[in-house]
mmCIF file of C-alpha atoms in Angstrom:
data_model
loop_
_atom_site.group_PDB
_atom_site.id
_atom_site.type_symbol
_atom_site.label_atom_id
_atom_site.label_comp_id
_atom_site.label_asym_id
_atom_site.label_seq_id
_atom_site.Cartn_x
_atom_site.Cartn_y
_atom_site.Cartn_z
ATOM 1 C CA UNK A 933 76.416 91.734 161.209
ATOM 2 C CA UNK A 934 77.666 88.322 160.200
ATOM 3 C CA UNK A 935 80.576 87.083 158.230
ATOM 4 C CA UNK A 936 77.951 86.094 155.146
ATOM 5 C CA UNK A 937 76.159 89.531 155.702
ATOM 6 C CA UNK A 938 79.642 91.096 155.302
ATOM 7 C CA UNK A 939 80.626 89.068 151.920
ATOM 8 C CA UNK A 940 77.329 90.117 150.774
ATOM 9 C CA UNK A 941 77.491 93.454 150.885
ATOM 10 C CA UNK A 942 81.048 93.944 149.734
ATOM 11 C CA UNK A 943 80.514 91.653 146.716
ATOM 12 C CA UNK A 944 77.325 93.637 146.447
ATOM 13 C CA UNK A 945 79.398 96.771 145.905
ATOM 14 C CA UNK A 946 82.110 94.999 143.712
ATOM 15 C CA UNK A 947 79.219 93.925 140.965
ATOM 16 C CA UNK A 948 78.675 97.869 140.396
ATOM 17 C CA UNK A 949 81.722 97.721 138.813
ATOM 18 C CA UNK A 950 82.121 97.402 134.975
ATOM 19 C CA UNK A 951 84.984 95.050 134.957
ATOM 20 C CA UNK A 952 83.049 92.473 137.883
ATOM 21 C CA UNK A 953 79.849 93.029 135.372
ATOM 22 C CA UNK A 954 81.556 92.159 132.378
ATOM 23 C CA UNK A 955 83.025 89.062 133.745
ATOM 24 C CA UNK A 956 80.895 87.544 135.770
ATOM 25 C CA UNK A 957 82.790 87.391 138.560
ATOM 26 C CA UNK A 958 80.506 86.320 141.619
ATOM 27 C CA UNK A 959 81.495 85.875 145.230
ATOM 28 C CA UNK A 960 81.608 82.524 146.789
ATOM 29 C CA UNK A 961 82.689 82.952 150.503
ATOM 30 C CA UNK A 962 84.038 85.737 152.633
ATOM 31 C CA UNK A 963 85.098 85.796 156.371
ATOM 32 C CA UNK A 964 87.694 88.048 158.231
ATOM 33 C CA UNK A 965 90.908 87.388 156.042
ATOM 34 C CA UNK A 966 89.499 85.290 153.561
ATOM 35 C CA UNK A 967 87.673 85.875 150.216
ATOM 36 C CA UNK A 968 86.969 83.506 146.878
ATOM 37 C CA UNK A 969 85.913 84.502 144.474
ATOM 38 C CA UNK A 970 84.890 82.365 141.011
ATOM 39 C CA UNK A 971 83.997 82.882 137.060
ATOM 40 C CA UNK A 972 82.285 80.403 134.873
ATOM 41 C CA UNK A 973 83.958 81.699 131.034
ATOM 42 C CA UNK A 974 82.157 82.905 128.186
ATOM 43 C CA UNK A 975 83.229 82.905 124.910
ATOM 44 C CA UNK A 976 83.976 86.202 125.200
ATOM 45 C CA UNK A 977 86.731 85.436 128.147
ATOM 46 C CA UNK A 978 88.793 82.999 125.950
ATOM 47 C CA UNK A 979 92.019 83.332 124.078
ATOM 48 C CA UNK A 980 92.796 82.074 120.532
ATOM 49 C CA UNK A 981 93.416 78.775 122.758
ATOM 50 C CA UNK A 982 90.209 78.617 124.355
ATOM 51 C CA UNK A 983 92.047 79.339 127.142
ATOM 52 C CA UNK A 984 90.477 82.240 130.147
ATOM 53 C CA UNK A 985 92.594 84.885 128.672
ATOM 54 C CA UNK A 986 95.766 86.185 130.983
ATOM 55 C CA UNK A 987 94.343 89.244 131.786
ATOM 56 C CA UNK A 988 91.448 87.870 132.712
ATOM 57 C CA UNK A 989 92.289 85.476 135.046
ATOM 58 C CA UNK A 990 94.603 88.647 136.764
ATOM 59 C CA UNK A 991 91.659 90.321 137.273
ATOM 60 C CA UNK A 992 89.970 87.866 139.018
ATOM 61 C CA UNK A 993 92.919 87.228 141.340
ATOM 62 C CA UNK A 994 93.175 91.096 142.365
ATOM 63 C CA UNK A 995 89.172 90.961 142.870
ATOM 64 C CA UNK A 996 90.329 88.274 145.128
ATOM 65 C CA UNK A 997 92.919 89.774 146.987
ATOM 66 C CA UNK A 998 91.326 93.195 147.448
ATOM 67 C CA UNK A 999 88.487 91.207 149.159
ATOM 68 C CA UNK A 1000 90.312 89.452 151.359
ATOM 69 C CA UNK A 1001 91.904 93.327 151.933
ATOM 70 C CA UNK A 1002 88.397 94.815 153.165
ATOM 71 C CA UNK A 1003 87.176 91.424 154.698
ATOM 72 C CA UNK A 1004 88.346 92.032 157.929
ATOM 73 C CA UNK A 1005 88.404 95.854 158.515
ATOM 74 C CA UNK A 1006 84.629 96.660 156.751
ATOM 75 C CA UNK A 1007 83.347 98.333 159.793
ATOM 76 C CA UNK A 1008 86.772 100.544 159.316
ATOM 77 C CA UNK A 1009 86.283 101.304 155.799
ATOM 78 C CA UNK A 1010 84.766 104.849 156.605
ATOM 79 C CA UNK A 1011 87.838 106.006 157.706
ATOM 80 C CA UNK A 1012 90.251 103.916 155.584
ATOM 81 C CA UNK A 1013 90.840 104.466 151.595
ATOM 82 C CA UNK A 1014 92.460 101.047 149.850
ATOM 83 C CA UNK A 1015 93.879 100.386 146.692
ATOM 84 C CA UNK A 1016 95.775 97.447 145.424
ATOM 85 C CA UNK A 1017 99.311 99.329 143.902
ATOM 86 C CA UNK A 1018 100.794 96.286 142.425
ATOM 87 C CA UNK A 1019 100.548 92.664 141.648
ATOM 88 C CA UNK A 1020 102.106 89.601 139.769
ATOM 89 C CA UNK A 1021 100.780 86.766 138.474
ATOM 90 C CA UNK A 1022 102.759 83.317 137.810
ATOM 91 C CA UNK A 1023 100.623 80.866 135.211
ATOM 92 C CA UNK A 1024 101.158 77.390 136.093
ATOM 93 C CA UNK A 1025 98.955 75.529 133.880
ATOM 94 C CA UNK A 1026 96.580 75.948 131.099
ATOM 95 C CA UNK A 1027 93.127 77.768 132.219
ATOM 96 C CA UNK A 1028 90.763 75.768 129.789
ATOM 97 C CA UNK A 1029 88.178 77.302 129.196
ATOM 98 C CA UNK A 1030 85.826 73.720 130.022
ATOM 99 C CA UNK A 1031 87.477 73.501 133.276
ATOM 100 C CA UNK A 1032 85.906 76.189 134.739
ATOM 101 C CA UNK A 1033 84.434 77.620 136.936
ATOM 102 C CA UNK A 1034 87.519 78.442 138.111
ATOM 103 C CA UNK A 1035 88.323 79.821 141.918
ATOM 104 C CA UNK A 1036 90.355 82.692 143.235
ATOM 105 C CA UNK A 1037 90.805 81.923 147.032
ATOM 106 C CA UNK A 1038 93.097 84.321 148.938
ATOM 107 C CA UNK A 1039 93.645 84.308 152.387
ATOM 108 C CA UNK A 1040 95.069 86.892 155.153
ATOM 109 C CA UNK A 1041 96.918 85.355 158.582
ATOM 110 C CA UNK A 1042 94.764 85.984 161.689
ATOM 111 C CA UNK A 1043 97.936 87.663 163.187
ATOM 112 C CA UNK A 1044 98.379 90.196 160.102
ATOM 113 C CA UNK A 1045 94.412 90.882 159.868
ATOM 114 C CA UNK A 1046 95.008 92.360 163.668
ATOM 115 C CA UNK A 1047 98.235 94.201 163.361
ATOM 116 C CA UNK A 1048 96.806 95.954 160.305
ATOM 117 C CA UNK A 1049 93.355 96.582 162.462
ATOM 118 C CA UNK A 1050 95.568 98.090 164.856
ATOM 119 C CA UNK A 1051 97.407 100.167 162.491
ATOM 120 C CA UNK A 1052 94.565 101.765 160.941
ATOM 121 C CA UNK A 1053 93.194 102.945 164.572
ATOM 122 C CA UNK A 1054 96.845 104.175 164.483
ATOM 123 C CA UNK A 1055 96.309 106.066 161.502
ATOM 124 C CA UNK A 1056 99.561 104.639 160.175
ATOM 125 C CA UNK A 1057 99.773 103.703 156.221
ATOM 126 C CA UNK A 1058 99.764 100.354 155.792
ATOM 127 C CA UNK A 1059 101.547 98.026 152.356
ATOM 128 C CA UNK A 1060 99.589 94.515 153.018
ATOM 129 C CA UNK A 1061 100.722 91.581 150.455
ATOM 130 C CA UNK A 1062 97.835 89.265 149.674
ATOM 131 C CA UNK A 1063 98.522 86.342 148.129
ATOM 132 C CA UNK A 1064 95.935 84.604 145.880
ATOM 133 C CA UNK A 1065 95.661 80.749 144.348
ATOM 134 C CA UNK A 1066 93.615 80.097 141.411
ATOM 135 C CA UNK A 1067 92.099 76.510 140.573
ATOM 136 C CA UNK A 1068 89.939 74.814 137.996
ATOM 137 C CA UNK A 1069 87.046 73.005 138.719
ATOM 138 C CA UNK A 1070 89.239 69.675 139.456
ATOM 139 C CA UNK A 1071 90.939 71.630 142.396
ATOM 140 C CA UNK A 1072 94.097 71.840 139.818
ATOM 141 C CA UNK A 1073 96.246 75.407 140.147
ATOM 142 C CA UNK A 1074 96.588 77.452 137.185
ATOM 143 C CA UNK A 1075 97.574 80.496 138.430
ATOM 144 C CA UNK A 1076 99.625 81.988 141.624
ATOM 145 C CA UNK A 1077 99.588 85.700 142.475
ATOM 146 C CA UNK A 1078 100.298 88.384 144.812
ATOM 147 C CA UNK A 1079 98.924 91.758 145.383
ATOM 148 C CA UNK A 1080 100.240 94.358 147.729
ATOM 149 C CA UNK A 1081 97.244 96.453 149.239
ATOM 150 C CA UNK A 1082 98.126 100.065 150.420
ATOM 151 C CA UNK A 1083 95.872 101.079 152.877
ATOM 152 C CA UNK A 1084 95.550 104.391 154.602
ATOM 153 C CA UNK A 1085 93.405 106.663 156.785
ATOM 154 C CA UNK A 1086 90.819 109.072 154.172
ATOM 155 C CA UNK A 1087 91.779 112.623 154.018
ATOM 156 C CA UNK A 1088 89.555 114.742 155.842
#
C-alpha cells in the first residue's frame, strides 16, 4: 500500500471522531514521518476577535502530530497502542480567521521514525516528541507546538 493509500485511511479513521467532525479538519498529505493537516474556520471556530480560537488551533496541531506518530509504523499499529500524553503550544501571531485555511505540518526525522520502528519490534515503551508548525494561508506562522507521543506494545 502506498504512502497516499496510508494518509487515506488513517485520516479516514480520524474523521470518525467528533472533535475532527466538528472542525473540519481534513488531511492534506501524509508519508512516513510526515503529516499536514488543514481547517478552513467557521464562524463557529472564532474568538470574540475573529480569531481561530486557542483551543482550536491546539487541536489541530495534536491531530497533526499524532499523524505524523502513526505515519510511519501503520502496518505496526495492531500490536502498538498510542496516545499523545502532553503538549504545548506557543502563539506567535494572530490566527485570523480570513487567513485561513490554515496548515498544521509536523514532521518526524528519518533516523527517529526507524529507531522507534525498531523499538516497537522490541516491545520497548517508547516517549516520541513531535513537533508541529502552524501557518496561514500566506505561509505566515501562527502557532509552534510540541507533542510527546507514548507509544507501547497492546496488552494481550
Amino acid at each position: 500500500m502506498d504512502s497516499a493509500a496510508v494518509g487515506e485511511m488513517v485520516m479516514a479513521g480520524f474523521q470518525k471522531l467528533g472533535f475532527i467532525q466538528y472542525t473540519g479538519i481534513e488531511g492534506v498529505e501524509f508519508g512516513p514521518g510526515h503529516n499536514i493537516v488543514s481547517i478552513e474556520p467557521k464562524p463557529e471556530h472564532l474568538n470574540h476577535n475573529g480569531d481561530l480560537h486557542a483551543a482550536v488551533l491546539f487541536g489541530l496541531a495534536e491531530t497533526a502530530a499524532m499523524g505524523a506518530s502513526v505515519s510511519g509504523i501503520v502496518d505496526l499499529m495492531a500490536e502498538t497502542f498510542i496516545v499523545a500524553r502532553n503538549g504545548r503550544i506557543e502563539y506567535l501571531a494572530r490566527a485570523k480567521g480570513t487567513a485561513g485555511p490554515f496548515l498544521a505540518i509536523s514532521d518526524i526525522e528519518p533516523e527517529t521514525l526507524e529507531k522507534v520502528r525498531a523499538q516497537i519490534a522490541d516491545q520497548v515503551d517508547i516517549e516520541l516528541e513531535v513537533p508541529v508548525t502552524i501557518t496561514d494561508n500566506t505561509g505566515k506562522q501562527v502557532a509552534a507546538s510540541a507533542f510527546t507521543a507514548v507509544l507501547r506494545p497492546r496488552r494481550k
